[in-house]
Each structure stands twice: as C-alpha cells, then as structure tokens.
Coordinates of C-alpha atoms and ligand atoms in Angstrom, one line a residue:
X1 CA 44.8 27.5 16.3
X2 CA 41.7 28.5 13.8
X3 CA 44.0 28.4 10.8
X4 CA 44.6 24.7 11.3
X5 CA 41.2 24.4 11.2
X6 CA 40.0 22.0 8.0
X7 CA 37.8 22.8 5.2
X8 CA 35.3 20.3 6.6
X9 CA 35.9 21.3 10.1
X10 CA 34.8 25.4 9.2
X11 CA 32.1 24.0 7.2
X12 CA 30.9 22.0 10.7
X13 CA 31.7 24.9 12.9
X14 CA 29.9 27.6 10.2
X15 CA 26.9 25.1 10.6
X16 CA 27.0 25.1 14.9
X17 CA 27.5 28.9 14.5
X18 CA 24.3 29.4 12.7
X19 CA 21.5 28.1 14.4
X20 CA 19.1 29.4 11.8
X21 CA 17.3 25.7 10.5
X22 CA 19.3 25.7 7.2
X23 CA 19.2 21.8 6.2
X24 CA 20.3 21.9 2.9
X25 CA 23.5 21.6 3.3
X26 CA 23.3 19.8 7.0
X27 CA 21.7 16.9 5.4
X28 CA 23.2 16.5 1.8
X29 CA 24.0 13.2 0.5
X30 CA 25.7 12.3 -2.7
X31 CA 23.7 10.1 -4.8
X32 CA 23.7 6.6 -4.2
X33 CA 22.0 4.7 -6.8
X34 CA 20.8 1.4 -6.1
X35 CA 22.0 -0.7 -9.3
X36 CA 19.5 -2.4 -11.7
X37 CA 22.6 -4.6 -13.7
X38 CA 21.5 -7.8 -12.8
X39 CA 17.5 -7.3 -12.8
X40 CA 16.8 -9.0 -16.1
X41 CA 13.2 -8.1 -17.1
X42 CA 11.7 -9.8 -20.1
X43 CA 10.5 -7.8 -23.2
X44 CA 7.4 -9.2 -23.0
X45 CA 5.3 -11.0 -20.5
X46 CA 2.5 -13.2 -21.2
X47 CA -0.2 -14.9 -18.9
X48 CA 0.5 -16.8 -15.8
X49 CA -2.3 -19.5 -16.8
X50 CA -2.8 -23.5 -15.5
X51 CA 1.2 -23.5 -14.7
X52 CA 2.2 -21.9 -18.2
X53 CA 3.2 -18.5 -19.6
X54 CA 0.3 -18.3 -22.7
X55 CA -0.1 -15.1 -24.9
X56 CA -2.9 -13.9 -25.2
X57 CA -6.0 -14.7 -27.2
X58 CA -7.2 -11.5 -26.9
X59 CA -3.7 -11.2 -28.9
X60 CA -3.1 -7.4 -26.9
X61 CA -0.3 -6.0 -25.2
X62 CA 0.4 -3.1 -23.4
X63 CA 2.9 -1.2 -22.3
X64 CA 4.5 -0.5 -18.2
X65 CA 6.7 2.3 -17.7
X66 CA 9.0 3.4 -15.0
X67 CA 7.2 6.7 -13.9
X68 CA 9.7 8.2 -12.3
X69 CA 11.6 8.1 -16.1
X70 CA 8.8 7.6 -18.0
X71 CA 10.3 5.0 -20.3
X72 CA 8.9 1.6 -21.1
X73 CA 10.3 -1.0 -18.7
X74 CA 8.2 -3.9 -20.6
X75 CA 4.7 -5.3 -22.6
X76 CA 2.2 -7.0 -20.8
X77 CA -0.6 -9.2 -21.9
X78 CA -4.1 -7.3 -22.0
X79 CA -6.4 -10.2 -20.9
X80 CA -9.3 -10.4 -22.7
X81 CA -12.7 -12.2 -21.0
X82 CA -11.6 -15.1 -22.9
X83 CA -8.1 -15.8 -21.2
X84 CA -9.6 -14.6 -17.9
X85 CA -12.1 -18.0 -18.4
X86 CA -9.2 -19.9 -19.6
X87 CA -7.8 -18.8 -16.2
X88 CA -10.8 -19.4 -14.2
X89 CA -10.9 -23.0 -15.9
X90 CA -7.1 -23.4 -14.7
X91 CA -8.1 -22.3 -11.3
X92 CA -11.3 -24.7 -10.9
X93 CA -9.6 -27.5 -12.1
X94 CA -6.6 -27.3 -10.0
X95 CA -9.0 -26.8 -6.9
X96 CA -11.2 -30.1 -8.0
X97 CA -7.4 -32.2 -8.7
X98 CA -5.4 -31.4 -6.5
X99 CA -5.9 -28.5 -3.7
X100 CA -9.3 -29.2 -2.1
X101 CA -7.6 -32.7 -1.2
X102 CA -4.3 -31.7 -0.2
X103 CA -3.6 -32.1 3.7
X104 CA -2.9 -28.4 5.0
X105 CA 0.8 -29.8 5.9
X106 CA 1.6 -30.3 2.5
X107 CA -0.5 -26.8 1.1
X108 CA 2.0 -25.4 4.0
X109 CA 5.3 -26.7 2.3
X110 CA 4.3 -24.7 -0.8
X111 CA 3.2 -21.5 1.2
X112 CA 6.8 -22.2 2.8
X113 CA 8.5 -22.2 -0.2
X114 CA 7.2 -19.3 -1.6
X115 CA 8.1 -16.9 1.2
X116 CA 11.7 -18.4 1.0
X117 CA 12.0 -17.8 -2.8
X118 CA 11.1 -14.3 -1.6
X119 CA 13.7 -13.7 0.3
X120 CA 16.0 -15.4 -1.3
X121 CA 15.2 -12.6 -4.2
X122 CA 14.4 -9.7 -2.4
X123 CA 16.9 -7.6 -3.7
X124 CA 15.6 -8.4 -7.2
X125 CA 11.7 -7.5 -6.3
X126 CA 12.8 -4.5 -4.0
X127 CA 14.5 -2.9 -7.3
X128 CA 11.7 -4.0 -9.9
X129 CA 9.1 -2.7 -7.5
X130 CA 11.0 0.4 -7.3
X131 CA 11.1 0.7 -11.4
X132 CA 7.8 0.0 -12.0
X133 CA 5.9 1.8 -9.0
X134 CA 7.8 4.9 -8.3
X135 CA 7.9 4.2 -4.4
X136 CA 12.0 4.9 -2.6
X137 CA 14.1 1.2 -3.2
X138 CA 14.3 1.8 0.9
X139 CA 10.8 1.3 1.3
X140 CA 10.5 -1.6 -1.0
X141 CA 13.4 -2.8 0.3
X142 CA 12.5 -2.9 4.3
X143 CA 8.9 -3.2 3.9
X144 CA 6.7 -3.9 1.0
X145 CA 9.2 -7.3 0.7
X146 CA 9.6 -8.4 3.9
X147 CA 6.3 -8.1 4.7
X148 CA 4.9 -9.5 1.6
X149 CA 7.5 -12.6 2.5
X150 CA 6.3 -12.7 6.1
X151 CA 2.7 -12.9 4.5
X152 CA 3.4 -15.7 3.1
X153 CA 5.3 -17.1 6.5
X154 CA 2.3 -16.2 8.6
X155 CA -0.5 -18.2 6.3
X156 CA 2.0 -21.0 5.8
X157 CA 1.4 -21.6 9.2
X158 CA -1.7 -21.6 9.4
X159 CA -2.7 -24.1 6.6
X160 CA -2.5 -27.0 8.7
X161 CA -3.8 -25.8 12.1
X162 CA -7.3 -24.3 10.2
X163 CA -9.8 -26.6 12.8
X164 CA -7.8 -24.6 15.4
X165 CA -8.2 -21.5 14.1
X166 CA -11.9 -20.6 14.9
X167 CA -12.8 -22.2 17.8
X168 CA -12.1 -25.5 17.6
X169 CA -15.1 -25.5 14.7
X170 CA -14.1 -27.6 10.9
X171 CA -13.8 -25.0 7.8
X172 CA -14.3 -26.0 4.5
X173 CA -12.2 -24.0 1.5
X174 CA -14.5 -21.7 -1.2
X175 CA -13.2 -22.6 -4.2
X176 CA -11.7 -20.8 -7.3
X177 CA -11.1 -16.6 -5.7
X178 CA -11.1 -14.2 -8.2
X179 CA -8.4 -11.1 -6.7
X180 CA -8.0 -7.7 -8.3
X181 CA -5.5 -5.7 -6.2
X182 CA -3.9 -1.6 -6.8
X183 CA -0.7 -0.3 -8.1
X184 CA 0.5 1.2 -4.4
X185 CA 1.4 -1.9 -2.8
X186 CA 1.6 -4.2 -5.7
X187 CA 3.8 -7.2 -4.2
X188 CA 2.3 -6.9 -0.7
X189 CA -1.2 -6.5 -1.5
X190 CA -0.4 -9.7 -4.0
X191 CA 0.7 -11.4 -0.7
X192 CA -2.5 -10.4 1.5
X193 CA -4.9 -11.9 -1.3
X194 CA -2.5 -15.4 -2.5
X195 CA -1.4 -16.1 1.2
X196 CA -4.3 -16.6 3.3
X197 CA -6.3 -17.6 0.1
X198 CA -3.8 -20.9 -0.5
X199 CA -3.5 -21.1 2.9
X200 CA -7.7 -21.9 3.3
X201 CA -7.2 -24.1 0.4
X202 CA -8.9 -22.0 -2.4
X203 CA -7.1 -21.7 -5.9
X204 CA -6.5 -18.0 -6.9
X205 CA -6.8 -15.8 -10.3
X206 CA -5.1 -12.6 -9.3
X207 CA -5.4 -9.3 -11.5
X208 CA -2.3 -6.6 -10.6
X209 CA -3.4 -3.3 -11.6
X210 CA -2.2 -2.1 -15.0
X211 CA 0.5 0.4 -14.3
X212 CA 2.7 -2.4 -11.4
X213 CA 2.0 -5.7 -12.9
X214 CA 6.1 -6.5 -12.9
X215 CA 6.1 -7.9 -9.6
X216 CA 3.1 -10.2 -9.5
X217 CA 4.6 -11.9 -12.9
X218 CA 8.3 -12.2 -11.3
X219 CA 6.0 -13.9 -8.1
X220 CA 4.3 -16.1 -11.0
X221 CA 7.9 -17.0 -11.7
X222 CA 8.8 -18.0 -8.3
X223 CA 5.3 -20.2 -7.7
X224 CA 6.5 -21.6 -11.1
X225 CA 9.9 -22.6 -9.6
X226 CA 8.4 -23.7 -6.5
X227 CA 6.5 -26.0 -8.4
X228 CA 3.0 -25.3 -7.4
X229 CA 0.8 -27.8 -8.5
X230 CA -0.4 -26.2 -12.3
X231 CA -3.6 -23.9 -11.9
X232 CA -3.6 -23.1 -8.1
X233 CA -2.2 -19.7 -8.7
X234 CA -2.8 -17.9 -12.0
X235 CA -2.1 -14.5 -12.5
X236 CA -3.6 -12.3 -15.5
X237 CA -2.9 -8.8 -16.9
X238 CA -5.0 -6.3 -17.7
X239 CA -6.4 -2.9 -16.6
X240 CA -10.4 -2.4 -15.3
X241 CA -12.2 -4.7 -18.1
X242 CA -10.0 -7.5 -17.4
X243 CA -10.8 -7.0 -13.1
X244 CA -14.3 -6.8 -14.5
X245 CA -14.1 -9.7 -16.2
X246 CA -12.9 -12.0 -13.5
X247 CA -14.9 -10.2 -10.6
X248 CA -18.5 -11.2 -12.9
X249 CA -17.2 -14.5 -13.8
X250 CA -20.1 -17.1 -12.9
X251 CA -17.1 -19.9 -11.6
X252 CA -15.5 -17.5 -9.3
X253 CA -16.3 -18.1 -5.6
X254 CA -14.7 -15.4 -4.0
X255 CA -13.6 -12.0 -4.7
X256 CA -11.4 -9.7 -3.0
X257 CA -10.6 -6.3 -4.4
X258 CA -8.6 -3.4 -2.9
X259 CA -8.7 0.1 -4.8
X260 CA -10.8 2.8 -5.4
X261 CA -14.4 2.7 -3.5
X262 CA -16.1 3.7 -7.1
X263 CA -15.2 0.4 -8.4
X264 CA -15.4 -1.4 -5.0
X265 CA -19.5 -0.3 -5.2
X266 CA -19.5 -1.3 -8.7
X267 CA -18.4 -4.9 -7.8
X268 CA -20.7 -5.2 -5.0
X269 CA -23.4 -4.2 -7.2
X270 CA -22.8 -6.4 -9.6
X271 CA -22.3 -9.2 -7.2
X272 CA -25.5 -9.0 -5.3
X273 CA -27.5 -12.1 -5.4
X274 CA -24.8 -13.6 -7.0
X275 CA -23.8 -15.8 -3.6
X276 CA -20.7 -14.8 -4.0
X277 CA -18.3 -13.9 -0.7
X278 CA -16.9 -10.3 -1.2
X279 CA -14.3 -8.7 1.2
X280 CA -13.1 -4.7 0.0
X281 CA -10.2 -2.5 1.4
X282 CA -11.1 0.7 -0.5
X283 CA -10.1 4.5 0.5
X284 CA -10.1 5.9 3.4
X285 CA -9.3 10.2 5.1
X286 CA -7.4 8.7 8.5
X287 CA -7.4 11.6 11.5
X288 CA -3.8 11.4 12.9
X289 CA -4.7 13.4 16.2
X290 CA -2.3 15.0 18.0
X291 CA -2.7 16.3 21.9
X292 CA -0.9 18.7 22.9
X293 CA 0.7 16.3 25.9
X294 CA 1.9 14.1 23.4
X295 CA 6.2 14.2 22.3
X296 CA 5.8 17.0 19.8
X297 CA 8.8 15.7 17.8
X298 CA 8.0 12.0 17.6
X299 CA 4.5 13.3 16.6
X300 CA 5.7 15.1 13.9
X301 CA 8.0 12.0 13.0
X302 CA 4.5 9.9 12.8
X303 CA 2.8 12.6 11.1
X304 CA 5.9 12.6 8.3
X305 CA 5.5 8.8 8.1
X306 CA 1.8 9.0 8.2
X307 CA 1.2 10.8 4.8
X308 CA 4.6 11.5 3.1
X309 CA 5.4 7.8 3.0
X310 CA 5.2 6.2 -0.3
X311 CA 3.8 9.3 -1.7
X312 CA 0.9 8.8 0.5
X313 CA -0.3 6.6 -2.5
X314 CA -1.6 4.5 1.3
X315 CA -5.2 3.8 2.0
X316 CA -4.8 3.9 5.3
X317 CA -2.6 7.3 4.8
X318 CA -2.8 9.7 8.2
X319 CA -3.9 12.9 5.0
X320 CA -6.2 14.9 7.8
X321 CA -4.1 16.0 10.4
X322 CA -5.7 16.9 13.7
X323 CA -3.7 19.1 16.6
X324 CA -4.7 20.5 19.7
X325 CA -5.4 24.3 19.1
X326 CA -2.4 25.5 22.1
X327 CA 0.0 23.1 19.9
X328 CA -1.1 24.2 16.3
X329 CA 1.5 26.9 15.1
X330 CA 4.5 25.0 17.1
X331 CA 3.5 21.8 15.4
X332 CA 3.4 23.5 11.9
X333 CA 6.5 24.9 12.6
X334 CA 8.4 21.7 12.9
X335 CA 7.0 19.7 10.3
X336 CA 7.8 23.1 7.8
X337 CA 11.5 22.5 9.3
X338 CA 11.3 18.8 8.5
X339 CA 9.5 18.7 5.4
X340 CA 13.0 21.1 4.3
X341 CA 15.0 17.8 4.7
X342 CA 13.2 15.2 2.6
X343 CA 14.7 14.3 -0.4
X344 CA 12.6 13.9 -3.1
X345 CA 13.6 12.3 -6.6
X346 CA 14.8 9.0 -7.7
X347 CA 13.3 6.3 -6.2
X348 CA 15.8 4.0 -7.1
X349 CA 18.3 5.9 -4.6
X350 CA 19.3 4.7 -1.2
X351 CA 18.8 8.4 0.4
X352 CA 15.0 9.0 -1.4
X353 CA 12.3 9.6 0.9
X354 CA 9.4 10.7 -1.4
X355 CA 10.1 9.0 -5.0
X356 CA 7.7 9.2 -7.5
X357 CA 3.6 9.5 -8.5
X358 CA 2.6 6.3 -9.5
X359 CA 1.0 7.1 -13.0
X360 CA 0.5 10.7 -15.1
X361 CA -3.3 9.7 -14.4
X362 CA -2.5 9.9 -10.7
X363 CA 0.1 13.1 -10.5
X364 CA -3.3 14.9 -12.4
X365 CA -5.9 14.2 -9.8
X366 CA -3.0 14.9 -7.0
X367 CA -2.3 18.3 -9.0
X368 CA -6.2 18.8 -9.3
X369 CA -7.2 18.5 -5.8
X370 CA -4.5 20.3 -4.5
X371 CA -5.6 23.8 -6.5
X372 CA -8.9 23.0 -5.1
X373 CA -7.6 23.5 -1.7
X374 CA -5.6 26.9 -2.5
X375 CA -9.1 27.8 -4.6
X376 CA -11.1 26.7 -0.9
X377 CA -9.1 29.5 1.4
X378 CA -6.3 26.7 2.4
X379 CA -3.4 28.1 2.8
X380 CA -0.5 26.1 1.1
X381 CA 2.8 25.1 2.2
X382 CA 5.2 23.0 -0.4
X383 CA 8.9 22.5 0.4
X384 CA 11.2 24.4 -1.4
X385 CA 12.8 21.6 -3.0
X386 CA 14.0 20.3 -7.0
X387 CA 11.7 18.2 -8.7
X388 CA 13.3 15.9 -11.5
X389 CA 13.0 17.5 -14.9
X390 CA 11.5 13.9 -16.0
X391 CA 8.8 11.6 -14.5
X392 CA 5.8 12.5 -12.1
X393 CA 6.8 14.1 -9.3
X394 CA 5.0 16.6 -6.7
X395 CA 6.6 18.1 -3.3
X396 CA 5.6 17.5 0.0
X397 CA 2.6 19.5 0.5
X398 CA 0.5 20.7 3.4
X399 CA -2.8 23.0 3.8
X400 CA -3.2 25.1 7.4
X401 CA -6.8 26.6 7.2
X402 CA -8.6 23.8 5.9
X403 CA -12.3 24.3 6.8
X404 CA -14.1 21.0 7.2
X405 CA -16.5 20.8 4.6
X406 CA -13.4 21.5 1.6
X407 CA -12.3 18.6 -1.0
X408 CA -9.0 18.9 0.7
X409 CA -10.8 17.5 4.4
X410 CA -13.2 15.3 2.4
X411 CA -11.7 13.6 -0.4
X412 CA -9.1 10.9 -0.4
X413 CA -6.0 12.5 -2.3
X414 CA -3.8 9.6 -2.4
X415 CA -1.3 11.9 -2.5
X416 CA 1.5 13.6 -0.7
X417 CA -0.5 16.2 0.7
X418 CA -1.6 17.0 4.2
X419 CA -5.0 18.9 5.7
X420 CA -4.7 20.2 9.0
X421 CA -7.1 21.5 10.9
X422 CA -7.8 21.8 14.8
X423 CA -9.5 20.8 18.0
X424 CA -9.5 22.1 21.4
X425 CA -11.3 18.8 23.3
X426 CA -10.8 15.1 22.8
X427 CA -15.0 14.8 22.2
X428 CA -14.7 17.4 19.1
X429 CA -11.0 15.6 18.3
X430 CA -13.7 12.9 18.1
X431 CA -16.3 14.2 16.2
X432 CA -14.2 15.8 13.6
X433 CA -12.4 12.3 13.3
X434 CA -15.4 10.7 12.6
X435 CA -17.2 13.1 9.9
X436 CA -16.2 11.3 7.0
X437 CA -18.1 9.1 4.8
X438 CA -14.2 6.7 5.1
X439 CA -13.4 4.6 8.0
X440 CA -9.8 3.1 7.5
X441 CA -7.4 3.9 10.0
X442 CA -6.5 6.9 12.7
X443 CA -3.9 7.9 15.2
X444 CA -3.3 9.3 18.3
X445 CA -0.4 10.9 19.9
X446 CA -0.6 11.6 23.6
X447 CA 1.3 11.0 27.1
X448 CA -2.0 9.4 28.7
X449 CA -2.3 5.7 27.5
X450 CA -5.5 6.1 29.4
X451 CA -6.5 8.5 26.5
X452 CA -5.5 6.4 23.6
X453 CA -8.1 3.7 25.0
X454 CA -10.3 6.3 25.5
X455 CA -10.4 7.9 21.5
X456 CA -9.8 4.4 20.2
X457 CA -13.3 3.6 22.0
X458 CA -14.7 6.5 19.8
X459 CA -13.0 6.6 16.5
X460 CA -14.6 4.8 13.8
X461 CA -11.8 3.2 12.3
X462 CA -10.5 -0.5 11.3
X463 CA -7.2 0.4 12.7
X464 CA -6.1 3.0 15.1
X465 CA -2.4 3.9 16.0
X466 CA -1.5 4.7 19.7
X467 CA 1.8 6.8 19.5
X468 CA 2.9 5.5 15.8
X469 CA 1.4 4.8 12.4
X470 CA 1.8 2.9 9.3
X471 CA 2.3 -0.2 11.2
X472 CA 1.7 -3.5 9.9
X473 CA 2.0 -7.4 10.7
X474 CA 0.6 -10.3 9.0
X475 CA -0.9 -11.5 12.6
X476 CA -2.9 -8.1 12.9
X477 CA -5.7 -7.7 10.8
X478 CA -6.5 -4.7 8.6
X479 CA -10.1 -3.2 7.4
X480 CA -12.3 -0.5 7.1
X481 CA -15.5 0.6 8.2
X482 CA -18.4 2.5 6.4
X483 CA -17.3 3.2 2.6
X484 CA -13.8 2.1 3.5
X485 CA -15.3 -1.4 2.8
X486 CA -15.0 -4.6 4.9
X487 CA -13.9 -7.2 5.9
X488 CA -10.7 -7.8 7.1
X489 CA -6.9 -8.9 5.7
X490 CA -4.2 -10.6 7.9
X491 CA -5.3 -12.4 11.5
X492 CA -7.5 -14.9 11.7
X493 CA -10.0 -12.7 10.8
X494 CA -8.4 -12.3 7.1
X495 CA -8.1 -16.0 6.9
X496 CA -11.7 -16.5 8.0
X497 CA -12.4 -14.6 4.5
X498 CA -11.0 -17.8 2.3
X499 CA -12.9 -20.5 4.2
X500 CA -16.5 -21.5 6.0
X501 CA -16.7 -22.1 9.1
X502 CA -19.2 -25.3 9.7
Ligands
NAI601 P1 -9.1 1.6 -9.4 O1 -10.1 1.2 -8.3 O2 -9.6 1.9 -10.7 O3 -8.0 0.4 -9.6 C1 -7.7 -0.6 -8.7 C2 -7.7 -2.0 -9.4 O4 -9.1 -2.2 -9.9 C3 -6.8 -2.1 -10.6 O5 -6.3 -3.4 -10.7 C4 -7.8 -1.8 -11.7 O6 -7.3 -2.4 -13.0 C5 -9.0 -2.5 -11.2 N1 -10.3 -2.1 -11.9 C6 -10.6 -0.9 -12.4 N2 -11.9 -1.0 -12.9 C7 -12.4 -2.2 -12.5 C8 -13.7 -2.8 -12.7 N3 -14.7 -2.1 -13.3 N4 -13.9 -4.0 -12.2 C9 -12.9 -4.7 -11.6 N5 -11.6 -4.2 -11.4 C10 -11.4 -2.9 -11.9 O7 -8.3 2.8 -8.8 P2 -7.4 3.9 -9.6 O8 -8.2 4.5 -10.8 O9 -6.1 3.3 -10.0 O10 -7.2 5.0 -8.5 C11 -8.2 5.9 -8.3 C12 -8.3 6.3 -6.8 O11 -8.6 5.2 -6.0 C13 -7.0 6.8 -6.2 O12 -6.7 8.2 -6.4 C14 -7.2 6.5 -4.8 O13 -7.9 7.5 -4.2 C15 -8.0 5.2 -4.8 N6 -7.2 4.0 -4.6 C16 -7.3 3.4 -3.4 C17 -6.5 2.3 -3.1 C18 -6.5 1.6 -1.8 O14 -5.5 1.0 -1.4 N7 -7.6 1.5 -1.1 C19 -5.5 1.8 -4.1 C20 -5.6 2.5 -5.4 C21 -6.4 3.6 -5.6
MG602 MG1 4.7 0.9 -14.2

C-alpha cells in the first residue's frame, strides 16, 4: 500500500506528519507574472493643460522608475510656475465657459463616462500602477481601481441631486481647486480629489506626486477620450515646487492636499488669510486594539492587513498594535507563524503580498526608523524571507517591547513595520490609543459589539474599524483629527468640501 503512494502524495503526507509550522514549502507558488505586453507607455509625457498635451515651458523633464526594478519606465514634464498658471488659466476659463453653467445631469454624464473608461481599462491601470508604485498587481487590481472607478460612480450621482444633498439648502460651486495628492494611492487618491470636485461643479488642476505620476496622465487620456469639455480637468507634473506652485496660486479657490503633515502645515501657513478653503488628509499612528475576547485568528488576519498591506505606505495604516496583556505572547506567536507565509517580491506577480518601497527616499527613512527601534530596547522580529537582489524592498517587520515614548510608537513609519505594545483595561487601551499627536484611523477587535461602541466613543480617530480594517467606500467619508488634518473625503461630507452651502 505505501509504495503506491505518489511523489506528491508523500510530500502531502510528510507535511500532515509534521506539525511543526513549516510554510515554506506548504505555501509555495510558482511565479505567475502578470504580463505588461500590451501596456504601451509613452517615452515622454507632457502636460495635461486646457484639453491638450503641451511640453513644458519650463522646458524640464524628469525621469519615473519602476522601484521594484529600478529602471526608467518614462520622462515626465517638470512644471515650472509658469505652466502651472497656464494650467490655472485653463482651469478658470473652463469653469467661467462651460462648467459653472452646466446642469448637474449633464456634469453627471461626464462623471459617468469616466468611471466606465475605467473599467473598461482596468487591467491596463492595475499593471501601470503596479510598475510605477511598487504596490502587488492584486491590490491594484481589486482595490486601488475599482474603487477609484466607484469614486467616480458615487459623485456622478450626486452631481445632479446637490440641493438634496445638504438639507434641502442650494450650493454654489468654488471655482478653479488646486489638488496635490501622494505616491501611495496614486489613481484612487486622484479619484477622491477629481470626483467629488467635478461633481460640485469646480474645474480641477491636479499635481500627482513625482515618483507615480503614470496613472494620473493615462486618466488625463481617458477625460481626453471622454471628451471633457477643454480645461475642466488639467493635470500637471512636477515634484514639491510645482505643488507649491499651484497650492500659492492667487486664482486657485480650493486646495486639497494629502501627504506628509510637514508640508500639509506649510500649506496652511501659507494659505492663512488667503480665503482660500483647505481640506488635508496627512499621517496618522492608528491603534488596532485587540481584546483578548476578540477571534484571535481573524485578529491577526486584520492586524496583517492592517500594516503589511501595500507596504503599509497607508495613512490610515493599523502601525501601533495594541493587545490585551493575557493575549500578548499567543498573539505574537501567530502573527510570527503568518508573517513566515507572505511573499514578498515582484509586485507585478499574482501571488505577491508585500511588493515593493515606493522610492530609495522612502526604503531610507523605513531603514532609518527601524534601527531606531532596535537602538530604543525594541526587540525586532523580520521574517526570514528573500528580498530581490534589485529594487527597494524591506521584510515584514515587527517590534515587541516598544516603550511608549520611542520613535517606533510615535512616528509615522509609512512602512511595513509594526509596534506592539500592551494594555490590560479598555480605559488605558484608550489612553494609550489616544497619546499621539495623529488622529486618523483605529481598530478594535472584540466579541462585545457593546465594546466596539463603547472605544469608538473614546478614540480620537476619523475612522475606526469594528472587527476589520482598511475598509473603504466612496459613500463613507474619510478624515483625520488633530495633526492628521481635516476635513473629510467621500460622503456627503467630502462633497460638502467642493461647494457652499447658501
Ligand atoms: P510629501 O508631503 O512631500 O509629498 C506629498 C505630495 O506633496 C507630493 O505630490 C509632493 O510633490 C507634494 N509636495 C511636496 N512639497 C510640497 C510643497 N512645498 N507644496 C505643495 N506640495 C508639495 O511626502 P513625501 O516626502 O513623499 O513622504 C514623506 C512622509 O510623508 C512619508 O514617509 C509619510 O510618513 C508621509 N506621507 C503621508 C501620506 C498620506 O497618505 N497621508 C502620503 C505620502 C506620504
Ligand atoms: Mg515611479
């Protein structure tokens, strides 16, 4: 009987036999490359300006890489303050000709449009996305594009229901809004600002950030194709001069910017008195607490998703982990079994789960703050597993230890790289929860929906996650609190950001 046994079949039964937690082989997968044959990506990309691709005057070009190969993908036009005017001019006039007196029914048609070219190209974004960002294709793939399409859905729908939408009181459009948006999100967080911004009837200059502009030019193509009126959507390139540029131009109405909370300070500096509206999605340190009631394994599932996810280049990233003192070693015991069976490499494959640091800049400060923990007393955990020869790559990483008052429990890491510390009542849960100068997002995992209600009460945080995290939907909106910024994105409440309501 056991010498028919196949070659597979002893490899299955040496696996059952051995209950030691060896994943390696339990979860291989052979590669399986997502192929880019039929993304066709231009040399060189100019500026999305008054309907037309321009170069630019400031005559510059830079270069965007793939950094999980580190070879040039394509140039880019460096806008100069020049072309940003030019752009701003674009913007005003199209709001003055055409938008401000479109009915919403026919602003919605275009909104419309747009999410269906989306879709229609998905594929095409999710892999470009994927080239120029670093994130796993299955990420791009079932969420940064659906959702940027559903985006796009959502506000479409509201363009021509607006007296409805707060209270039965008339809203009047801002104008020209000037957008400057980050590299981790690049499509989406393009969708979040354009979206409700047409939708309200304001015309839109949009900056991508310097290392993922790919996608917001192939969504200039697509607004080109859907025949936007010329002007109401003009996107420029360029790294923090150029978002200076636009956010201190005198004809800009409106600004919205998501990144760092330096440069979100720095804008509203420069904007006070100005009369300007200002919304700002900047870092943020979430809590993902964890009681020691809750399902330990789908808790260790949220915490996986809560910071390992897209490199945990995510604002709203669960990076301190709280746990119940009685649950502590059990729960680090798991997630060191998980962490074992991520695979970490190229994004551009099906099976990825952690793909690559966005930029060299960005693997530096990860690298940077991570010997800062291990030079605090944190004691470091990285799975064991094979990091590309080329690009920027780090492991999944966690800290046990962590005192409170350390970089690693302060600072926003934007990286794949968890803190965990430890409570033994919901009230200090609470207070350690709360003693940060951010204000993003949190979690909670527990068996008492009473106690959800109960922390979400207490936790100072835009968005809090009840037995989950990293959840999104346009209808939901999405903000911080304290140096987190404000003001909120999807909702009404984000649309109430792109109009006034009389
Ligand atoms: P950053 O804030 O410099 O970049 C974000 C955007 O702002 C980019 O488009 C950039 O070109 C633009 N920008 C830079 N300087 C500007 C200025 N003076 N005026 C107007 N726009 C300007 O962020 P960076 O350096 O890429 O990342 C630094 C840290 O910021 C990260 O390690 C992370 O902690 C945090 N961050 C937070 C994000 C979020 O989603 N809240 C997104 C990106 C970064
Ligand atoms: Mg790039």
């Amino acid at each position: 009987m056991k010498k028919d046994i196949t070659k597979a079949g002893k490899a299955q039964l040496a696996r059952t036999q051995k209950p030691s937690l060896d994943f390696g082989s339990a979860w291989e997968y052979a590669p399986s490359p997502e192929s880019t044959d039929h993304v066709k990506l231009q040399a060189q990309y100019g500026l999305f300006i008054g309907g037309k691709w321009k170069a630019p005057k400031s005559k510059k070009y830079f270069a965007t890489i793939s950094p999980s190969t580190e070879q040039k993908l394509a140039e880019v036009a460096d806008a100069g303050a020049a072309d940003v005017d030019d752009a701003v001019k674009a913007a005003r006039s199209a709001y003055d000709t055409y938008w401000k007196k479109m009915p919403g029914k026919e602003r919605a048609k275009y909104i419309f449009r747009i999410a269906r070219a989306l879709q229609e190209k998905a594929r095409e974004f999710a892999i470009v996305e994927t080239m120029d960002g670093g994130k796993p294709i299955k990420e791009s793939r079932d969420l940064d594009v659906p959702l940027a399409a559903a985006h796009f859905f959502y506000h479409g729908g509201w363009a021509d229901k607006l007296d409805l939408a707060f209270h039965g009181r008339k809203v009047r459009p801002l104008g020209v809004a000037g957008q400057i948006i980050p590299w981790n999100f690049p499509l989406l967080m393009a969708a979040w600002k354009i979206a409700p911004a047409l939708a309200g009837g304001n015309t839109v200059v949009l900056k991508p950030a310097e290392t993922t502009p790919l996608s917001s030019l192939m969504l200039a193509q697509i607004i080109e194709e859907a025949e936007l009126p010329p002007g109401v959507v003009n996107i420029v390139t360029g790294a923090g001069q150029t978002g200076a540029a636009l956010a201190s131009h005198k004809d800009v109405n409106k600004v919205a910017f998501t990144g760092s909370t330096e440069i979100g300070k720095l804008i509203q500096r420069n904007l006070a008195g100005s009369g300007k509206k200002l919304t700002l999605e900047l870092g943020g340190k979430a809590a993902n607490i964890v009681f020691a009631d809750a399902s330990i394994d789908q808790a260790v599932e949220g915490i996986i998703n809560g910071i390992y996810f897209n490199q945990g280049h995510v604002c709203c990233a669960g990076s301190r982990l709280l746990v119940e003192e009685s649950v502590h070693d059990l729960v680090v015991k798991k997630l060191r079994d998980r962490l074992s069976t991520l695979r970490v490499g190229d994004p551009l494959d099906k099976n990825t789960d952690v793909g690559a640091i966005n930029s060299r800049e960005q693997w530096e400060r990860i690298n940077e703050l991570v010997a800062a923990g291990e030079a605090e007393g944190g004691e470091r955990y990285t799975a064991p597993c094979k990091l590309p020869s080329k690009g920027f790559f780090i492991a999944p990483t966690f800290f046990t230890g962590v005192s409170m008052s350390s970089r690693i429990a302060r600072e926003e890491i934007f990286g794949p790289v968890l803190s965990i510390m430890t409570f033994r009542t919901a009230e200090e849960a609470i207070e350690k929860a709360n003693n940060t100068m951010y204000g993003l997002s949190a979690g909670v995992w527990t068996d008492k929906g009473a106690k959800i209600f109960w922390m979400a009460q207490r936790l100072k945080a835009g968005v809090i996650w009840g037995n989950t995290f990293n959840k999104f939907d346009p209808s939901s909106p999405f903000g911080g609190y304290k140096e987190s910024g404000f003001g909120r994105e999807g909702g009404r409440q984000g649309l109430s950001a792109y109009v006034e309501v009389l």
